[in-house]
Tab-separated table of C-alpha atoms in Angstrom:
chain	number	residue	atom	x	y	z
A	1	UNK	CA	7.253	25.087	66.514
A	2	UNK	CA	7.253	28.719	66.154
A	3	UNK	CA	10.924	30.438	67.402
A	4	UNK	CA	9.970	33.938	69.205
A	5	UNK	CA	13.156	36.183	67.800
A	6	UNK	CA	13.838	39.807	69.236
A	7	UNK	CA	16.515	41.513	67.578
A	8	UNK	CA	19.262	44.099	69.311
A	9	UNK	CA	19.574	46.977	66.326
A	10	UNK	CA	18.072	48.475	63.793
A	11	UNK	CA	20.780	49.847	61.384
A	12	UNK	CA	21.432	47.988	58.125
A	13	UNK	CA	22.706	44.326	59.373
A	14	UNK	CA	19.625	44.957	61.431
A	15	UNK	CA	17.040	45.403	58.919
A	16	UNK	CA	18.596	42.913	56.863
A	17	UNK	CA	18.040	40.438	59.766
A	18	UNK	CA	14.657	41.966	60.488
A	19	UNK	CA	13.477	41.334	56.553
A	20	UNK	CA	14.555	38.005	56.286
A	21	UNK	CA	13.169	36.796	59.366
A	22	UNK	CA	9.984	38.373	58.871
A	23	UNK	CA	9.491	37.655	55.318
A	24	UNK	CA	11.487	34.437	54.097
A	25	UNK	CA	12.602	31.997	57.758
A	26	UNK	CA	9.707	29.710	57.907
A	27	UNK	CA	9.494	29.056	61.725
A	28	UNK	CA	10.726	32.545	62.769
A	29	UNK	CA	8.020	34.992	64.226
A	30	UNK	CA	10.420	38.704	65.094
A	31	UNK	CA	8.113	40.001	68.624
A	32	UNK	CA	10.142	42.773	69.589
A	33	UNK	CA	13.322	45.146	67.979
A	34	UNK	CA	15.136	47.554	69.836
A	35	UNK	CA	17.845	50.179	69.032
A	36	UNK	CA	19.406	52.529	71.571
A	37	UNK	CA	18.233	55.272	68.744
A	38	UNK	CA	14.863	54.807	69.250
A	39	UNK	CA	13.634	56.340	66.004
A	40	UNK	CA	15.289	53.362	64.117
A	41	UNK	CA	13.661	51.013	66.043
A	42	UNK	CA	10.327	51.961	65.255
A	43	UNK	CA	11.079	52.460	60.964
A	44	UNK	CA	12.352	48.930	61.410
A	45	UNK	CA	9.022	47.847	63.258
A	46	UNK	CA	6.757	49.614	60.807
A	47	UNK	CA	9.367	48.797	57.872
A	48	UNK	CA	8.840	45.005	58.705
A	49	UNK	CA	5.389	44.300	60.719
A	50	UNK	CA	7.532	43.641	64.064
A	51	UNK	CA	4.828	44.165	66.600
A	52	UNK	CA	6.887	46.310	69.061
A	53	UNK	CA	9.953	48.540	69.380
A	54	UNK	CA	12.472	49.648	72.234
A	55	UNK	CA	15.436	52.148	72.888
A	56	UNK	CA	16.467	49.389	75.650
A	57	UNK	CA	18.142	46.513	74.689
A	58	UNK	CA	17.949	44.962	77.976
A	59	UNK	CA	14.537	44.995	78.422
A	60	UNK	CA	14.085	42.175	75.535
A	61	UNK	CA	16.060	39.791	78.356
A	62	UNK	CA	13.110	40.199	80.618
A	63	UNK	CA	10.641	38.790	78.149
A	64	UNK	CA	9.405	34.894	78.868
A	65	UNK	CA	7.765	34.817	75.365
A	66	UNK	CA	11.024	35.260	73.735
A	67	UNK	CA	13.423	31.926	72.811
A	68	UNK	CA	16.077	33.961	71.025
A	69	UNK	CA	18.027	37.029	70.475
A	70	UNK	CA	19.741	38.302	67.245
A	71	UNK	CA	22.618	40.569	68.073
A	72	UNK	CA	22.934	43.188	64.954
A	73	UNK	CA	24.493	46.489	67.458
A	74	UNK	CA	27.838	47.872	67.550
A	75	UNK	CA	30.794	45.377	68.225
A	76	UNK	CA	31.669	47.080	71.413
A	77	UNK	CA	28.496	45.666	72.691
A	78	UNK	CA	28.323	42.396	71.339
A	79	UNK	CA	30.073	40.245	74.574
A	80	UNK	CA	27.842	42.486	77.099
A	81	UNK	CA	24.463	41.187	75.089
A	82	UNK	CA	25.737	37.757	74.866
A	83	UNK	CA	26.572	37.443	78.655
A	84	UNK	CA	22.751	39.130	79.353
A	85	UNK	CA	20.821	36.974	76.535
A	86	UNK	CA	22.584	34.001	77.678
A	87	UNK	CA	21.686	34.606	81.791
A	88	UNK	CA	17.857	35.069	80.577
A	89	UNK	CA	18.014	31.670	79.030
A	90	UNK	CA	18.123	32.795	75.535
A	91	UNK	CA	19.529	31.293	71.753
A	92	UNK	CA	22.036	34.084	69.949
A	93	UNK	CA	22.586	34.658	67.161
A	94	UNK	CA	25.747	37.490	66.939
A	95	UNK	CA	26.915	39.478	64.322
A	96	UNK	CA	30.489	39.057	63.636
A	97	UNK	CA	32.989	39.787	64.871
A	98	UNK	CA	32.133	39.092	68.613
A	99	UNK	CA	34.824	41.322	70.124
A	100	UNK	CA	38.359	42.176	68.782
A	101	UNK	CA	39.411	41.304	72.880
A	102	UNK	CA	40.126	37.385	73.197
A	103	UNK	CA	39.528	37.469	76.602
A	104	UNK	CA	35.972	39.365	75.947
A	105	UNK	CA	35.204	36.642	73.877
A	106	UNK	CA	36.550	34.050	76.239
A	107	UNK	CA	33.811	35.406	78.853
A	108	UNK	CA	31.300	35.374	76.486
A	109	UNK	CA	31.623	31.821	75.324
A	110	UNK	CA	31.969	30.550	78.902
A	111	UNK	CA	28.470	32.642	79.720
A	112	UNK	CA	26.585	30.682	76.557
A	113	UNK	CA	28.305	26.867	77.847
A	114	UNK	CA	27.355	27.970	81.565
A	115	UNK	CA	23.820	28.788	80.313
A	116	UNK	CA	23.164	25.722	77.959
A	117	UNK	CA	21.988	27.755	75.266
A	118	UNK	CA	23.139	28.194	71.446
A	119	UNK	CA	25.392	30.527	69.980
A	120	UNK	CA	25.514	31.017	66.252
A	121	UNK	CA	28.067	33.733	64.976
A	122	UNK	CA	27.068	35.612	61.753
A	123	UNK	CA	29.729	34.444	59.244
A	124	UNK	CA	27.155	34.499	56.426
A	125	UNK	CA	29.291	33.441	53.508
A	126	UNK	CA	29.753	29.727	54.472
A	127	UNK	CA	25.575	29.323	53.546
A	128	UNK	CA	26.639	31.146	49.782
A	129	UNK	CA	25.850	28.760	47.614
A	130	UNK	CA	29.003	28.890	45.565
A	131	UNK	CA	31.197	29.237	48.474
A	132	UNK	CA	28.993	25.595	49.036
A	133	UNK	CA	29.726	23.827	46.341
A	134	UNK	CA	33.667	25.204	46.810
A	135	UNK	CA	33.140	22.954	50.037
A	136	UNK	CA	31.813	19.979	48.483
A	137	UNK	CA	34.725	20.100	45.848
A	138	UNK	CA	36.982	19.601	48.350
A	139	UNK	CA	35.470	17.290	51.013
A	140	UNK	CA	34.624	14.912	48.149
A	141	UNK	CA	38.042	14.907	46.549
A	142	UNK	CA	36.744	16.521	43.275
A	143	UNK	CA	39.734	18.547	43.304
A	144	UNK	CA	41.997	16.015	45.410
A	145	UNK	CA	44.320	17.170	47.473
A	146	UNK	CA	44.296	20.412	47.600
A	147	UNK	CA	47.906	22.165	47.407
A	148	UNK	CA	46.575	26.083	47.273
A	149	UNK	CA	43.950	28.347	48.537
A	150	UNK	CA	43.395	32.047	47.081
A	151	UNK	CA	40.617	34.088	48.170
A	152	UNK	CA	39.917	37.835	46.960
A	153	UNK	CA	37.713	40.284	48.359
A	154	UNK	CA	37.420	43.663	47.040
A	155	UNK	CA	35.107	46.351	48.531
A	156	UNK	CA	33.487	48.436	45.974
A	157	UNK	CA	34.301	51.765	47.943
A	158	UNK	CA	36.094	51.973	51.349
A	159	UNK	CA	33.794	52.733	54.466
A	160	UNK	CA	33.215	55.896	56.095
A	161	UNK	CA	36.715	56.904	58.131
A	162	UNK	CA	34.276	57.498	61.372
A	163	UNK	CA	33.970	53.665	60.996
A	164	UNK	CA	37.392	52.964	60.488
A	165	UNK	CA	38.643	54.228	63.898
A	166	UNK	CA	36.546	51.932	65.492
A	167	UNK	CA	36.370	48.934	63.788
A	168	UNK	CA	39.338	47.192	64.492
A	169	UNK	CA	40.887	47.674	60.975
A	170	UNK	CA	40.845	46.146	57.901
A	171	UNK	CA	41.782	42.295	58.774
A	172	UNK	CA	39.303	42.661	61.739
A	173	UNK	CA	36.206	44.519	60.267
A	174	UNK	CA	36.520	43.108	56.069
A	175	UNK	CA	39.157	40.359	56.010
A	176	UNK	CA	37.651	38.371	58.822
A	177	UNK	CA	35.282	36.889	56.256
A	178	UNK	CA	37.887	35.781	54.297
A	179	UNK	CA	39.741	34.213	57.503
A	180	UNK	CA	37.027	32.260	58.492
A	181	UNK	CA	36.558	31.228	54.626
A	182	UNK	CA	39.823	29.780	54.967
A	183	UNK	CA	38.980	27.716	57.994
A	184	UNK	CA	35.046	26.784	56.615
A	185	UNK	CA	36.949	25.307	53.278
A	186	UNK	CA	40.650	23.881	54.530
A	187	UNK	CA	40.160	23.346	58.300
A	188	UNK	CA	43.077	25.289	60.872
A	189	UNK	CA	45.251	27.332	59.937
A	190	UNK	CA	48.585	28.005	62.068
A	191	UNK	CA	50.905	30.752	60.394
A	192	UNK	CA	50.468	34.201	58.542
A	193	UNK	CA	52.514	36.806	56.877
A	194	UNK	CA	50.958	39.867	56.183
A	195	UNK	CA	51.505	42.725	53.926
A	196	UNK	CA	49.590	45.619	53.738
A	197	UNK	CA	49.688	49.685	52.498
A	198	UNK	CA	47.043	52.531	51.641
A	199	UNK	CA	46.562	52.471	47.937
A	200	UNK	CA	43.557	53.974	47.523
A	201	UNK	CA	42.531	56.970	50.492
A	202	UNK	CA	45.393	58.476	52.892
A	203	UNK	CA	43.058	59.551	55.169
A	204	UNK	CA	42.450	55.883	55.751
A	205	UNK	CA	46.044	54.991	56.637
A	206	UNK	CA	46.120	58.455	59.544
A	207	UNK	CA	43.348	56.829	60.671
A	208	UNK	CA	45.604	53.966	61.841
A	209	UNK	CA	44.495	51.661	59.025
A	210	UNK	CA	45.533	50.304	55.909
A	211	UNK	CA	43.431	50.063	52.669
A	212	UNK	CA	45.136	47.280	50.498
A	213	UNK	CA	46.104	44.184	52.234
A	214	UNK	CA	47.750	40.373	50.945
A	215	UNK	CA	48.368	37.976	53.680
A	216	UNK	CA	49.807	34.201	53.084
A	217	UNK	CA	48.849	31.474	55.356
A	218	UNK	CA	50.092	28.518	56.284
A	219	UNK	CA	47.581	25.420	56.859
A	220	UNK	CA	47.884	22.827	59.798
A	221	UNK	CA	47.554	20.041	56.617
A	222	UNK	CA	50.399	21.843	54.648
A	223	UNK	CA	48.240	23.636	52.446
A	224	UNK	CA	49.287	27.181	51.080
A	225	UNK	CA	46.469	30.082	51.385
A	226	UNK	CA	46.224	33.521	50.356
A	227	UNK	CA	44.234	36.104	50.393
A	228	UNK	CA	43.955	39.647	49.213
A	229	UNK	CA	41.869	42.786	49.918
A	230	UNK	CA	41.314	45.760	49.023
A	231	UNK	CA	38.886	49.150	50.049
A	232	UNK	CA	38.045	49.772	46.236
A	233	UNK	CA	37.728	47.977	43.325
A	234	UNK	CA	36.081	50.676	40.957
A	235	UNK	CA	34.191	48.019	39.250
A	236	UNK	CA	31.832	46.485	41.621
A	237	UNK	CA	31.932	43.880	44.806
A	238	UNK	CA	35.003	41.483	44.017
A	239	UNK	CA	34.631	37.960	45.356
A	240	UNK	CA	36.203	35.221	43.786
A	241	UNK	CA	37.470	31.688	45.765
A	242	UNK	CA	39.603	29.641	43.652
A	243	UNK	CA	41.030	25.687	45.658
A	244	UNK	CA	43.655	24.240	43.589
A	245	UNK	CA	44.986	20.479	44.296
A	246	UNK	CA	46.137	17.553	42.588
A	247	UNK	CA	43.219	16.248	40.748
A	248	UNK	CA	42.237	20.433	39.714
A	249	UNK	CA	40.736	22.945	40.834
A	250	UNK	CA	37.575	24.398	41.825
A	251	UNK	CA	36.773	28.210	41.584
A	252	UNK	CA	34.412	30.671	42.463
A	253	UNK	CA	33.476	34.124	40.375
A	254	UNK	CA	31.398	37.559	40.903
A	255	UNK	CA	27.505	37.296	40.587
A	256	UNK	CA	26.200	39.922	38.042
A	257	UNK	CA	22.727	41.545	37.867
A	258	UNK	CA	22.159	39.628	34.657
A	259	UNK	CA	24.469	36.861	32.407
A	260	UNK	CA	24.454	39.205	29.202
A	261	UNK	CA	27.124	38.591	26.848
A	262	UNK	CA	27.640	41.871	24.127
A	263	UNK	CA	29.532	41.169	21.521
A	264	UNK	CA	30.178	44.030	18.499
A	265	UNK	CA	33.495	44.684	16.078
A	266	UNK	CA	35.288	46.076	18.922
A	267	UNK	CA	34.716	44.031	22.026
A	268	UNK	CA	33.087	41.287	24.451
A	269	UNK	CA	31.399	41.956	27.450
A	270	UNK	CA	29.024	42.116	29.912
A	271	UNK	CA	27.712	44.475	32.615
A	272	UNK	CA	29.874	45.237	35.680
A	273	UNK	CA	29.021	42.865	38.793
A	274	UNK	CA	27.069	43.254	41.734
A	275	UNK	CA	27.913	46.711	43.451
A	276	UNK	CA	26.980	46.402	47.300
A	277	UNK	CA	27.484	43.296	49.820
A	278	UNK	CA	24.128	43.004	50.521
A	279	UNK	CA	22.836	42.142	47.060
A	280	UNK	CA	25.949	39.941	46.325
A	281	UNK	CA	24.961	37.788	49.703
A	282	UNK	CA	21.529	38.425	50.310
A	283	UNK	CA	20.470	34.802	49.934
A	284	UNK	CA	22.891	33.832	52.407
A	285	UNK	CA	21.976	35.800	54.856
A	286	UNK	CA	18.539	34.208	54.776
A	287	UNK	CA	20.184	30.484	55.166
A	288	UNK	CA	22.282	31.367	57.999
A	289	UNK	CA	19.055	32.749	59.379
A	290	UNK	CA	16.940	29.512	58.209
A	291	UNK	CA	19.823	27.307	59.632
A	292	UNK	CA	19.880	29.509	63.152
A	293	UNK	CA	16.428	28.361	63.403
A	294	UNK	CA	16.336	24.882	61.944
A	295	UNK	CA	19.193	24.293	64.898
A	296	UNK	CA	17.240	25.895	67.647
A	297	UNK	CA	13.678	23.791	66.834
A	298	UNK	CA	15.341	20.657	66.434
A	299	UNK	CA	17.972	20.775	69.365
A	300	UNK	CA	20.372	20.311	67.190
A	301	UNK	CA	24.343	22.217	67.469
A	302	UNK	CA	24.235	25.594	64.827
A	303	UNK	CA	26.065	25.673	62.330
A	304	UNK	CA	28.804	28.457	63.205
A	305	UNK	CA	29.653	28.323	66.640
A	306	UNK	CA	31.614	30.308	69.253
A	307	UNK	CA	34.748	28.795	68.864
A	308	UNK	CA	34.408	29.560	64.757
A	309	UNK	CA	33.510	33.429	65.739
A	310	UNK	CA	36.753	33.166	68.243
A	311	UNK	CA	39.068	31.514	65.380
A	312	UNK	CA	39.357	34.412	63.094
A	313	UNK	CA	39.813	37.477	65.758
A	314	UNK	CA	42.475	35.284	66.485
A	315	UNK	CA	43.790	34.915	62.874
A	316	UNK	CA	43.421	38.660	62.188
A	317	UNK	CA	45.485	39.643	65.254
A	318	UNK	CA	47.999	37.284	63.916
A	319	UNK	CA	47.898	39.144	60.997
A	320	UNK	CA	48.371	42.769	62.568
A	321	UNK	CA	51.589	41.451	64.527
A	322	UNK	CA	52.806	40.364	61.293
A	323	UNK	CA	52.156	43.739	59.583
A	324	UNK	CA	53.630	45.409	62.493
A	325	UNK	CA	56.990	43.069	62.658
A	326	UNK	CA	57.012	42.476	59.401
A	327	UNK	CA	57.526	38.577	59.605
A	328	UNK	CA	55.412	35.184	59.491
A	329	UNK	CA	53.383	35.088	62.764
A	330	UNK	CA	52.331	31.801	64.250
A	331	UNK	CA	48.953	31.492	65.635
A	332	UNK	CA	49.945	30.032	68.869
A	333	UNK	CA	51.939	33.305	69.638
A	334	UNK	CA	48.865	35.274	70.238
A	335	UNK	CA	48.612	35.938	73.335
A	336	UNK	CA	45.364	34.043	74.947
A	337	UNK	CA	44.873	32.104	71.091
A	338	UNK	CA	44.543	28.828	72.814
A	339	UNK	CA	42.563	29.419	75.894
């Protein structure tokens, strides 16, 4: 079975999606892309041999031929595109996160179950293959129980501040990943206390925003998390996982171009690691795609659903009322966290 994809944008998440799916998803056949800006639309088209191209995202809802739609536009349009691909009968596939409003989401995710189709949210990391095996470690007791969690994710340069006003901050827009890392390794968690400054642009922090981040979290099993981000990290994309328990610990590091090791009379080392998101993760983004579509042929339940996409807007709100009040916020205070 061959799944007929359209995709909703064309900027970079959307040619990401558009390459992989037209060059490495066996199964996956991309008809139609549209982007409100048409001119996008049709560089993607020619860029990747998609056979047609539209400045009207709703007009992919109206095509019978089509069995899916992959979501890849702004986030203020994300619940709006759910609700209309989900009326026409279609799979989703969403870019995260699906809204920063709970009760947005809420109407989204009752749209999809209404509808009977699929929802899979695009937390790409879980399909890393390191972030994997991190999994495995723990499911299978290699590192027994685990007593601590500490995640760190450092951008190599902060985004542009036009972004920043609209993306919901820092723990909505970057540290999301991380929050849903947590859940994807250690299961719920139900308690945050966030700290957070601008360390590396001012301009940042009158935007509303901060730059530099640490939050602690408290796990439903007892474990103890943390995480810490940051805008800039002058040497390349920081991502390192690291699950310690009683039997040891299992740990994740950066990926480097190349595994080089110079050694002279005055040092050790080895080139600086992968500079952009998109090579760091690039393979993962084609599982999550291969495992979208694996799900969808074989009727079977995808792999990130709306519930996990829900989960960490509701972790990184959490996280702003604790950087607002300065104290340990409990999930359950949020208000709508356990509609």
């Amino acid at each position: 079975m061959t799944l007929k994809l359209g995709i909703i944008g064309a900027g970079r998440i959307g040619r990401v999606h558009a390459d992989t799916l037209t060059a490495r998803v066996a199964g996956a056949e991309v008809s139609i892309i549209a982007d409100i800006h048409a001119p996008f639309a049709q560089a993607a088209a020619g860029a990747f041999g998609i056979p047609a191209h539209t400045a009207d995202p709703a007009a992919l809802f109206d095509l019978p031929e089509l069995d899916a739609i992959v979501i890849c536009s702004s986030t203020d349009t994300h619940t709006r595109f759910i609700k209309a691909a989900a009326r026409a009968g279609k799979h989703i596939f969403c870019e995260k996160p699906i809204a920063h409003d709970l009760a947005e989401i809420d109407a989204a995710l009752a749209a999809v179950e209404s509808a009977g189709v699929q929802l899979q949210i695009g937390f790409n990391r879980r399909f890393d293959a390191n972030h994997i095996r991190l999994k495995q470690a723990v499911d299978s007791g290699e590192v027994g129980a685990p007593h601590l969690l500490h995640i760190i994710s450092r951008d190599p340069a902060p985004p542009p501040i036009d972004y920043i006003a609209v993306s919901g901050g820092l723990m909505m827009d970057m540290m999301i990943h991380d929050f849903d890392m947590c859940r994807f390794l250690l299961g719920e968690v139900v308690e945050v206390f966030a700290m957070g400054a601008c360390m590396v642009d001012p301009a940042i922090g009158a935007a509303g925003d901060i730059d530099t981040a640490k939050v602690m979290l408290r796990f439903e099993n007892g474990v103890i998390g943390s995480i810490e981000n940051s805008r800039q990290a002058v040497y390349g994309y920081d991502q390192r996982v690291e699950v310690f328990g009683s039997h040891g610990a299992a740990s994740s590091g950066n990926r480097h171009a190349n595994a080089v090791t110079l050694s002279d009379g005055r040092s050790v080392r080895r080139d600086l690691p992968m500079n952009f998101f998109m090579d760091r993760y690039m393979d993962s983004y084609a599982a999550e795609m291969a495992a979208f579509v694996l799900a969808i042929a074989k009727d079977q339940p995808v792999p990130v659903n709306g519930n996990d996409g829900r989960a960490p807007v509701v972790m990184a709100k959490a996280g702003m009322r604790s950087l607002r009040e300065n104290r340990p916020v409990r999930l359950d205070e949020i208000a709508g966290a356990l509609s």
